PDB file of C-alpha atoms and ligand atoms in Angstrom:
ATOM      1  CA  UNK A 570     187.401  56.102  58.781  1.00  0.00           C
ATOM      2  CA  UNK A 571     189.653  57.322  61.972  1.00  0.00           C
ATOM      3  CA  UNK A 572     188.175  56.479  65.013  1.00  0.00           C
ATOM      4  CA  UNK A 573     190.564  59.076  66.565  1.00  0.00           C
ATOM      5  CA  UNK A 574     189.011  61.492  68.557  1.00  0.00           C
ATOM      6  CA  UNK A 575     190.496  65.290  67.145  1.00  0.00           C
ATOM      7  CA  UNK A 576     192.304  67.335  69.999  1.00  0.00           C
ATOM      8  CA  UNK A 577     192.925  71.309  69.721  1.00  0.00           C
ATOM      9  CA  UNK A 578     195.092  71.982  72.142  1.00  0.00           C
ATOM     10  CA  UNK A 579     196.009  76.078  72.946  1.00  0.00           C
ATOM     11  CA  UNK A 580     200.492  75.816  73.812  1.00  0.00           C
ATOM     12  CA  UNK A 581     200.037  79.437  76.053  1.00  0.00           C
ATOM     13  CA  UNK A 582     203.861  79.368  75.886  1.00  0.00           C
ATOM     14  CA  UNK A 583     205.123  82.396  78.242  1.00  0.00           C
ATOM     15  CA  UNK A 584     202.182  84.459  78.168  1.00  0.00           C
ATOM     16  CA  UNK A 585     199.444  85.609  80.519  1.00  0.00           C
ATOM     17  CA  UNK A 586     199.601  86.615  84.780  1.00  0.00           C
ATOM     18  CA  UNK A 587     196.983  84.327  86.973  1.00  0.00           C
ATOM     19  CA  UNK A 588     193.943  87.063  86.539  1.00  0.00           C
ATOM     20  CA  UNK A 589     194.754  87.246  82.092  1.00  0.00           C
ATOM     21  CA  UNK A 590     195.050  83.361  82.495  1.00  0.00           C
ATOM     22  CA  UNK A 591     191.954  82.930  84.587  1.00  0.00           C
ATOM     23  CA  UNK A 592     189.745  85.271  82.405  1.00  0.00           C
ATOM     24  CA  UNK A 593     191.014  83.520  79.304  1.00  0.00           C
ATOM     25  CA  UNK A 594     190.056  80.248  80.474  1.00  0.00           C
ATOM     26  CA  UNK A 595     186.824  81.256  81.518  1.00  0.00           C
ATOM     27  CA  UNK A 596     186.093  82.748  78.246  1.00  0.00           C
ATOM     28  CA  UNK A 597     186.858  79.386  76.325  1.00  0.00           C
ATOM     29  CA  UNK A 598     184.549  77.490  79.184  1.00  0.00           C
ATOM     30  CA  UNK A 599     181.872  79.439  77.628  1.00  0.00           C
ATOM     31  CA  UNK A 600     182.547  79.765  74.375  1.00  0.00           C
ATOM     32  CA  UNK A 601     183.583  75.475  74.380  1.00  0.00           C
ATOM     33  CA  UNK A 602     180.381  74.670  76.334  1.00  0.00           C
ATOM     34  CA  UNK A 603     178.958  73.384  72.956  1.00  0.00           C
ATOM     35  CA  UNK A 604     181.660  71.469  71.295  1.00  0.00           C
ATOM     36  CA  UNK A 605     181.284  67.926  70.833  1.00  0.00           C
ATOM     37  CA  UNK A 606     183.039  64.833  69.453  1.00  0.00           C
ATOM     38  CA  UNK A 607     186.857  66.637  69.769  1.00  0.00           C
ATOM     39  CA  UNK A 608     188.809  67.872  72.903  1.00  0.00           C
ATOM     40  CA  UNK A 609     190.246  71.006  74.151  1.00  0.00           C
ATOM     41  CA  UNK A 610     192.951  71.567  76.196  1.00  0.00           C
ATOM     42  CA  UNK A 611     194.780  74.628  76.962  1.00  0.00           C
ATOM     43  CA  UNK A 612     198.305  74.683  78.274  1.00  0.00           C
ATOM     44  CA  UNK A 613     198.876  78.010  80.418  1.00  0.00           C
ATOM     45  CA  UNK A 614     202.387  78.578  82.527  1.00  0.00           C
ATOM     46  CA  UNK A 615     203.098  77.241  85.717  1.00  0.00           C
ATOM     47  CA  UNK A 616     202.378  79.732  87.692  1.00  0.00           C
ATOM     48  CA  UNK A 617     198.836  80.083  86.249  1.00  0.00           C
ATOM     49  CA  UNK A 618     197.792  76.323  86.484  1.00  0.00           C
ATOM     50  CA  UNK A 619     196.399  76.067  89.683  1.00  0.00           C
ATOM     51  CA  UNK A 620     193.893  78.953  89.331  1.00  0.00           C
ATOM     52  CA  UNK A 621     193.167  78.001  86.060  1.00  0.00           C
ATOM     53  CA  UNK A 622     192.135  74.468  87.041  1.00  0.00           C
ATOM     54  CA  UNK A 623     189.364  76.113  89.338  1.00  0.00           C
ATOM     55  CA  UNK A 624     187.671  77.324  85.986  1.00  0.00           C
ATOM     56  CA  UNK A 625     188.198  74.391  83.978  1.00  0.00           C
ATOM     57  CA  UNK A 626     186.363  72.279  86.391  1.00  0.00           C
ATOM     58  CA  UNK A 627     183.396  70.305  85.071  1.00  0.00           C
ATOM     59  CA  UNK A 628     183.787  71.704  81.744  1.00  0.00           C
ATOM     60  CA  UNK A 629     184.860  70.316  78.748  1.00  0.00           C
ATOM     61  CA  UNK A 630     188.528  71.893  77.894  1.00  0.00           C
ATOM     62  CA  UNK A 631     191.306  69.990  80.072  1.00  0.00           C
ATOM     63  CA  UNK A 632     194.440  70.890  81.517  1.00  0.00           C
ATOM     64  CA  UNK A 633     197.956  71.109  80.490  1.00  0.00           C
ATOM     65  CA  UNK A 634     201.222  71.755  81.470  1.00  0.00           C
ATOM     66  CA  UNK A 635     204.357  73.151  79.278  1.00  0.00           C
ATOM     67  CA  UNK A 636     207.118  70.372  80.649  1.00  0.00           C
ATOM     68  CA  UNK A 637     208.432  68.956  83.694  1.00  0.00           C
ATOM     69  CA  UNK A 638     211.407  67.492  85.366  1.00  0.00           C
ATOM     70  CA  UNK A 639     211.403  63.885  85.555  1.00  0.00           C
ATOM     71  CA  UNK A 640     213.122  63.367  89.216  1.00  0.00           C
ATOM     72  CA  UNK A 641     209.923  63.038  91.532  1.00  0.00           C
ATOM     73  CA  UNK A 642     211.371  65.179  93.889  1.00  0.00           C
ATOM     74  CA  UNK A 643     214.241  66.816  95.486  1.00  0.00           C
ATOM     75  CA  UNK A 644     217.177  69.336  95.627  1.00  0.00           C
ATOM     76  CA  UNK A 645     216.425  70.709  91.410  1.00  0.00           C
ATOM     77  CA  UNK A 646     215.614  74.151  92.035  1.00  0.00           C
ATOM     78  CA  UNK A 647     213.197  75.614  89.474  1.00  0.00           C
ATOM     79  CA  UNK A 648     211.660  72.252  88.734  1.00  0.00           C
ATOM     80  CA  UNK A 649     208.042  70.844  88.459  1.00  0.00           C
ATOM     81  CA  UNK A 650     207.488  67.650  88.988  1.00  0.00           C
ATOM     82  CA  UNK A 651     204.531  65.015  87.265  1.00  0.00           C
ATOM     83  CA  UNK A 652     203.109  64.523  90.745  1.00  0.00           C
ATOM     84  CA  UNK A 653     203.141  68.299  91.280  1.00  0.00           C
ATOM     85  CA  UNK A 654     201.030  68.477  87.922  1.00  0.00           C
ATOM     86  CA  UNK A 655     198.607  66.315  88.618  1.00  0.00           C
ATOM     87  CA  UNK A 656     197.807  67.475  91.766  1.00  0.00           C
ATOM     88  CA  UNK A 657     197.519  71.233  90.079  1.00  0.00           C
ATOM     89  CA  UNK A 658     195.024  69.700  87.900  1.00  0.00           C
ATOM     90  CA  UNK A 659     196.606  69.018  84.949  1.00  0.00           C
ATOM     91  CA  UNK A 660     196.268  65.512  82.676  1.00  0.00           C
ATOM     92  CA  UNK A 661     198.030  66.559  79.708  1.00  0.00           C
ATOM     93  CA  UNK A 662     201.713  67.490  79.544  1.00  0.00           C
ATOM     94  CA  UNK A 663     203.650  69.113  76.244  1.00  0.00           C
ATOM     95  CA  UNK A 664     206.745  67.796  76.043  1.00  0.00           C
ATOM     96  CA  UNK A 665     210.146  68.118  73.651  1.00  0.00           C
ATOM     97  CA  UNK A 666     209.225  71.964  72.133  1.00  0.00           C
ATOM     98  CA  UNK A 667     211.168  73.023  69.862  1.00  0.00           C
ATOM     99  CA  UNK A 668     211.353  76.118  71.811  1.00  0.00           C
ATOM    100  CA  UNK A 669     213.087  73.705  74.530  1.00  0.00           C
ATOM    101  CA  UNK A 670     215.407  71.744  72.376  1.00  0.00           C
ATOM    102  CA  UNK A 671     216.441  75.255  70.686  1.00  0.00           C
ATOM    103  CA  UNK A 672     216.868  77.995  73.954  1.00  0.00           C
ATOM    104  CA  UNK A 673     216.960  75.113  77.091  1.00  0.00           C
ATOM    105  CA  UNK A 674     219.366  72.692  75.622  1.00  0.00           C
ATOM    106  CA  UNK A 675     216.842  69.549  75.929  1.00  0.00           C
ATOM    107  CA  UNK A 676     217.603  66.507  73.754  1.00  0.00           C
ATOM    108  CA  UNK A 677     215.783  63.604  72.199  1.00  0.00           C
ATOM    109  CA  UNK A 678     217.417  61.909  75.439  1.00  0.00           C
ATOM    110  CA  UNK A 679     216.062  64.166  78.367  1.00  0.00           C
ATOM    111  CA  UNK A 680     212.791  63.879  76.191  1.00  0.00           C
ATOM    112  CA  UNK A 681     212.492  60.583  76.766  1.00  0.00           C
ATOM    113  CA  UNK A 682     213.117  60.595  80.286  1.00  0.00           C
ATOM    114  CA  UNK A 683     210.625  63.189  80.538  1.00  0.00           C
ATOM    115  CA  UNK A 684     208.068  61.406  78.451  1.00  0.00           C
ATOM    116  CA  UNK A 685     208.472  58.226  80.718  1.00  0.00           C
ATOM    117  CA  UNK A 686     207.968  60.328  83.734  1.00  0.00           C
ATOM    118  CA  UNK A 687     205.007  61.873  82.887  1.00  0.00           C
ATOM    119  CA  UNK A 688     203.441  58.395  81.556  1.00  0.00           C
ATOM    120  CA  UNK A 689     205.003  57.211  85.219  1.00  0.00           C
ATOM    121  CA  UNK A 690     202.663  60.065  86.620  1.00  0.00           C
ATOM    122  CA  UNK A 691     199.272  59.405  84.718  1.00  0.00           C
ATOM    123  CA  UNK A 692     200.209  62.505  82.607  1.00  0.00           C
ATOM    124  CA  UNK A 693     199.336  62.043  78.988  1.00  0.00           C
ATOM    125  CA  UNK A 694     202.722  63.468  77.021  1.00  0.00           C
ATOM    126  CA  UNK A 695     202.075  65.333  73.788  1.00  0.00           C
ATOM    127  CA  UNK A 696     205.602  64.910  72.481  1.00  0.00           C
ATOM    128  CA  UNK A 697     206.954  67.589  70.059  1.00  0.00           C
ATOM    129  CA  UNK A 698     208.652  66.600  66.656  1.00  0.00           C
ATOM    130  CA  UNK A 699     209.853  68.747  64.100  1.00  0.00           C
ATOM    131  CA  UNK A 700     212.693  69.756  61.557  1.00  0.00           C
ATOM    132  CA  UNK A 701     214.324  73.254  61.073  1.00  0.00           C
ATOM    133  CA  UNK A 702     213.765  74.908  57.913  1.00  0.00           C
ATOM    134  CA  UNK A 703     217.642  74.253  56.990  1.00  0.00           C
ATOM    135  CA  UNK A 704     216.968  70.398  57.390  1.00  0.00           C
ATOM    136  CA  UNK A 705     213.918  70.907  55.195  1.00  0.00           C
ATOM    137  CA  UNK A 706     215.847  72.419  52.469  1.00  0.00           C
ATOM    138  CA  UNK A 707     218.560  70.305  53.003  1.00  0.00           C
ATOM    139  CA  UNK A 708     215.934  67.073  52.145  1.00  0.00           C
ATOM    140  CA  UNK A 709     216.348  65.863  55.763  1.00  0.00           C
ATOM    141  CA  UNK A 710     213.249  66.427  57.028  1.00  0.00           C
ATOM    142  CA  UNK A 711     212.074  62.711  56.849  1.00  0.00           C
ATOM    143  CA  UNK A 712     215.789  61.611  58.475  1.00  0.00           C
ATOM    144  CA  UNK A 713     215.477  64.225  61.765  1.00  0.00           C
ATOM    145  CA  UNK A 714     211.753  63.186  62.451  1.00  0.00           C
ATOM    146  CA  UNK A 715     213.035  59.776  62.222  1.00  0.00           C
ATOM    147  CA  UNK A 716     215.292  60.435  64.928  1.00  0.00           C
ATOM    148  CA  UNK A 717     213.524  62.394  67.359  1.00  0.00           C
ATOM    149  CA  UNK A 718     210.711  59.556  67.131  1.00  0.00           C
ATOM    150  CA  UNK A 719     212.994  56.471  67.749  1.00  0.00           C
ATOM    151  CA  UNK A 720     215.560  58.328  70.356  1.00  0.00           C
ATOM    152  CA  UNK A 721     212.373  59.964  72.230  1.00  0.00           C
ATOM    153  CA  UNK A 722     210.199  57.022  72.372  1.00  0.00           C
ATOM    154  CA  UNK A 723     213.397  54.739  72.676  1.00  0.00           C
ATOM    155  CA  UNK A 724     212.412  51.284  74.993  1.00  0.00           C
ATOM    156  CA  UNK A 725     208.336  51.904  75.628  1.00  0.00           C
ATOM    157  CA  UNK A 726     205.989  49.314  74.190  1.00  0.00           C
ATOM    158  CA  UNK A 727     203.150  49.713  72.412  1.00  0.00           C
ATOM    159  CA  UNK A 728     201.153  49.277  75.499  1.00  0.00           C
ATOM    160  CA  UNK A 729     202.853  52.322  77.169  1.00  0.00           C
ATOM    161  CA  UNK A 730     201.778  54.773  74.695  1.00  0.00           C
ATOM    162  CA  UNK A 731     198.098  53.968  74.248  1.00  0.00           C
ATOM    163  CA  UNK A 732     197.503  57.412  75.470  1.00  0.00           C
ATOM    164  CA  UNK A 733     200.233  58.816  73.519  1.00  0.00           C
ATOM    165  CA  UNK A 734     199.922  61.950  71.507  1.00  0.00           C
ATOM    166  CA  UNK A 735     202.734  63.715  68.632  1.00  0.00           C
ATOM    167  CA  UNK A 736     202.690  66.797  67.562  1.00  0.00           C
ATOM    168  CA  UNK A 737     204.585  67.510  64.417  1.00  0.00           C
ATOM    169  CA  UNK A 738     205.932  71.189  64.724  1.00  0.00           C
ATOM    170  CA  UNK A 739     208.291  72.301  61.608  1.00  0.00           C
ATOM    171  CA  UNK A 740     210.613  74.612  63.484  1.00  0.00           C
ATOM    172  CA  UNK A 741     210.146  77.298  60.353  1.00  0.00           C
ATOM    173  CA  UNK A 742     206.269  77.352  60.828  1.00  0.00           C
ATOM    174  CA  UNK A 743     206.308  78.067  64.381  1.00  0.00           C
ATOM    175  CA  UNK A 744     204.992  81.830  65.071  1.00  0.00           C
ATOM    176  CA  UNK A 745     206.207  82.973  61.793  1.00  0.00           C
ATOM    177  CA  UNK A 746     202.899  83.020  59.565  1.00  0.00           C
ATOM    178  CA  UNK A 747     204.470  80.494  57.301  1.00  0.00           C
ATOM    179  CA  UNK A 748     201.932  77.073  57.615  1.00  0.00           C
ATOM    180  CA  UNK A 749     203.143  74.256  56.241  1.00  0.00           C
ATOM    181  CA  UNK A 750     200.726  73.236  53.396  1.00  0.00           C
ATOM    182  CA  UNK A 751     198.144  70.745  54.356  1.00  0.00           C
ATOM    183  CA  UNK A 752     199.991  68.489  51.541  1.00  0.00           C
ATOM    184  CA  UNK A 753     203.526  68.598  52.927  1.00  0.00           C
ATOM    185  CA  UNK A 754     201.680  68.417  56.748  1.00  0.00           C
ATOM    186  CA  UNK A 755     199.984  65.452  55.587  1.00  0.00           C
ATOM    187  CA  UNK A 756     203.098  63.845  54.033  1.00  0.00           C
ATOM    188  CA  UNK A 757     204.632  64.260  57.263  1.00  0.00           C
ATOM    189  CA  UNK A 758     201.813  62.811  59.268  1.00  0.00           C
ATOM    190  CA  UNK A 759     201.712  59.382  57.054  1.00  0.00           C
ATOM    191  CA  UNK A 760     205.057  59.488  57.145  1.00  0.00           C
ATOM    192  CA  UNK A 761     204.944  59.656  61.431  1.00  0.00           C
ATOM    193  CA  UNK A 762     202.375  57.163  61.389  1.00  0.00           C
ATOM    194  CA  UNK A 763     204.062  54.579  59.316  1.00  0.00           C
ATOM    195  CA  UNK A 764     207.417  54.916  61.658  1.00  0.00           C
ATOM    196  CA  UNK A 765     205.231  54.245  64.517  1.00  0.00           C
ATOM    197  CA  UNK A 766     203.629  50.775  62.778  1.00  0.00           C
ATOM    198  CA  UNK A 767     207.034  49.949  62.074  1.00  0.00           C
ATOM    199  CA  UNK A 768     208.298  50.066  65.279  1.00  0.00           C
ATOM    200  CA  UNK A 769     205.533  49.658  67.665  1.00  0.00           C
ATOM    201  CA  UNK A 770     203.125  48.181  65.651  1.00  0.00           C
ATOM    202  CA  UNK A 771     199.788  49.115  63.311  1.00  0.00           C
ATOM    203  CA  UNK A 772     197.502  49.070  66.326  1.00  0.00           C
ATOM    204  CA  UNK A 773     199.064  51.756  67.856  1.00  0.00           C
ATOM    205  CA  UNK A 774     200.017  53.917  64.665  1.00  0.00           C
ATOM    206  CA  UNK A 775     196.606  53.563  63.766  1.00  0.00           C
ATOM    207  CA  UNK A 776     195.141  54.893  67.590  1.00  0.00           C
ATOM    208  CA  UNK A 777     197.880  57.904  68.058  1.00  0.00           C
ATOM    209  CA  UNK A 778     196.666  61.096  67.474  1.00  0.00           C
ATOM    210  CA  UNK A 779     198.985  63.237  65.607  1.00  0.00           C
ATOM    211  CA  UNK A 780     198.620  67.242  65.792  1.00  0.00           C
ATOM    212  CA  UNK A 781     199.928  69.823  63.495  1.00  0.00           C
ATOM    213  CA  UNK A 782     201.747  72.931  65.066  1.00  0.00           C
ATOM    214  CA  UNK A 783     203.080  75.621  63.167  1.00  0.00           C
ATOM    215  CA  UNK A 784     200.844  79.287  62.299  1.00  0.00           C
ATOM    216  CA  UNK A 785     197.238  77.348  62.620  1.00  0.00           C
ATOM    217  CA  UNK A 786     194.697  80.102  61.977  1.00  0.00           C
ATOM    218  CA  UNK A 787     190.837  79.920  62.441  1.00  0.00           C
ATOM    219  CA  UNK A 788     191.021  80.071  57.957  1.00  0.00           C
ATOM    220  CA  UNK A 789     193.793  77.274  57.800  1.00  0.00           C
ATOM    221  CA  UNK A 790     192.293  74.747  60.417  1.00  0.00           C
ATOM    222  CA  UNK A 791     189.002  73.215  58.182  1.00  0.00           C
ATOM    223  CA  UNK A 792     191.962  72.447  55.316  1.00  0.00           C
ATOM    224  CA  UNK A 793     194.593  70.917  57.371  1.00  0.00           C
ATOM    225  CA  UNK A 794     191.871  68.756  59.601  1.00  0.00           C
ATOM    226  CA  UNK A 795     190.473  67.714  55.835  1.00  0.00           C
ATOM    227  CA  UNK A 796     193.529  65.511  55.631  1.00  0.00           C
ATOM    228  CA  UNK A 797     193.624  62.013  56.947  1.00  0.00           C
ATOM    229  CA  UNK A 798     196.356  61.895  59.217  1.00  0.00           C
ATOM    230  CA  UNK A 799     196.020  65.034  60.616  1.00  0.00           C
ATOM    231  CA  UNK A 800     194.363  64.320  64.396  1.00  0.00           C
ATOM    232  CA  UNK A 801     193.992  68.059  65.186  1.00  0.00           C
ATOM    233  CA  UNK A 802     196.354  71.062  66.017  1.00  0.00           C
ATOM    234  CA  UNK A 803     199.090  73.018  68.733  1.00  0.00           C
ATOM    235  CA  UNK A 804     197.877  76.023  68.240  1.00  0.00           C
ATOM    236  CA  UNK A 805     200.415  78.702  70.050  1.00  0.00           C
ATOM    237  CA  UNK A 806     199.848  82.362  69.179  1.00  0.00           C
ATOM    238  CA  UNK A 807     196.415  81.940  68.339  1.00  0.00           C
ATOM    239  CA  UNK A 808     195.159  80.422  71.314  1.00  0.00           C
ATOM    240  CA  UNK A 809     195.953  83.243  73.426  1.00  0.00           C
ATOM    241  CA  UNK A 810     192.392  85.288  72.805  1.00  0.00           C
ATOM    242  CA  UNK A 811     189.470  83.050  73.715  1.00  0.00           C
ATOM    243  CA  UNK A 812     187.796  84.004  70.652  1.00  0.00           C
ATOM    244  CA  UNK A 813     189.955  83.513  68.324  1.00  0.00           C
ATOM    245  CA  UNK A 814     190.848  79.821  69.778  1.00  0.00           C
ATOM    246  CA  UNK A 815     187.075  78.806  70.034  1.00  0.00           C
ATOM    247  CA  UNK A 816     187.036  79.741  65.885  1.00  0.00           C
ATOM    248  CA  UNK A 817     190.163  76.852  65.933  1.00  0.00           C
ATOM    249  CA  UNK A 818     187.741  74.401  67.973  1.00  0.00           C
ATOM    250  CA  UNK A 819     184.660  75.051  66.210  1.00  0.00           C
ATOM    251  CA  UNK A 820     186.627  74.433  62.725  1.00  0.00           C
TER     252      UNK A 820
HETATM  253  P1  13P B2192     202.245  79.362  66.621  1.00  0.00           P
HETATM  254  O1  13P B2192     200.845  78.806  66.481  1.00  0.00           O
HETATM  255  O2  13P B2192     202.311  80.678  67.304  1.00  0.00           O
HETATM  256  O3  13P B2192     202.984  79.303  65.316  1.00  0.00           O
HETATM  257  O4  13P B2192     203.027  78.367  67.617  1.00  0.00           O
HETATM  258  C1  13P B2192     202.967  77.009  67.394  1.00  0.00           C
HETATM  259  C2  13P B2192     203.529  76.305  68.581  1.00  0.00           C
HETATM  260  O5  13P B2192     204.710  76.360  68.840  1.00  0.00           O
HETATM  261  C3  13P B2192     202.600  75.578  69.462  1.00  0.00           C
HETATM  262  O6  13P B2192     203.283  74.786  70.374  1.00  0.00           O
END
């Protein structure tokens, strides 16, 4: 039996003003007060962190950022540093989206370097992995994951990345309807976790928790957290209404 602890975390992506955010939030206080045995975390925009920290206080769904710059500070207009984070209130931080790699130019490199600045900064990285639906046809799905997990986590030891936590995203199941099957998500997942024993050892493959992203519903959740590798879920358009998110939690 997994000893991990599941995590639903809500990826608010460029949506919500401070008042949506903050009503949101407060909504899922509620609605979360009773959940036990998983965490919560929501991950509104920048502007809305601050404010949003104020409800999450004392309650059971953390904070989370969407990236961050890895300098600690200086002349990089536009950028948020892991210090600046933390002292908004956040303790998560999502980093290498797909939606970042594809529109933002980011690469498994300035992943890294993001991912060792937010460890650097008591931040705990959920680090985004995922193939294209052309790789997937093309049968490289297993040879791209590969990559972005041995580039991204490129010289940490297993000790750094006890707090560690993937997300597997396949770029064609993001915001399209289209889940990946709890089989092929589940492939995927063993697959992840057997990289990570290879490289960094079984202790820490077995302790990661590794989330699903991609079109997770309130009627697809129950199925894909059925399989054995699957930790919990990025949920992005459906974490946006407070109800429909606490149906994800409560799966
Ligand atoms: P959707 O849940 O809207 O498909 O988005 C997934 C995602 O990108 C979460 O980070």
């Amino acid at each position: 039996m997994s000893t991990r602890t599941p995590l639903i975390a809500g990826n608010w992506k460029m949506f919500k003003t401070c008042s949506e955010a903050v009503s949101t939030a407060a909504a899922l206080v509620k609605s979360a007060a009773d959940v036990s045995g998983r965490d919560v975390l929501i991950a509104p925009p920048y502007t809305a962190l601050y404010p949003v920290s104020e409800v999450l206080a004392g309650s059971r769904v953390s904070l989370g950022a969407q990236n961050l710059f890895w300098e600690k500070e200086g002349a990089f207009t536009g950028e948020i540093s892991a210090a600046m984070l933390a002292s908004a209130g956040c303790r998560y931080v999502i980093i290498g989206h797909s939606e970042r790699r594809q529109y933002f130019n980011e690469t498994d490199e300035t992943v890294n370097r993001r991912i060792q600045a937010a460890l650097k900064g008591a931040l705990i990285p959920v680090f985004c992995v995922g193939e294209s639906e052309q790789a997937r046809d093309s049968g490289q799905t297993f040879s791209v994951l590969d990559k972005q997990i041995k580039n991204g986590l490129k010289s940490f030891f297993a000790k750094d990345l006890e707090k560690l936590v993937i997300a597997y995203e396949p770029v064609w199941a993001i915001g399209t309807g289209k889940t990946a099957s709890s089989r092929q998500a589940q492939e995927v997942h063993e697959f992840l976790r057997s990289l990570l024993d290879k490289s960094l050892g079984r202790e820490l493959a077995d302790s990661i928790r590794i989330l699903y992203g991609g079109s997770v519903k309130p009627d697809n959740i129950a199925e894909l957290m059925g399989m054995p590798d699957i930790d919990g879920a990025l949920v992005g358009g459906a974490s946006l209404n407070a109800d429909t998110f606490s149906a994800i939690v409560h799966y």
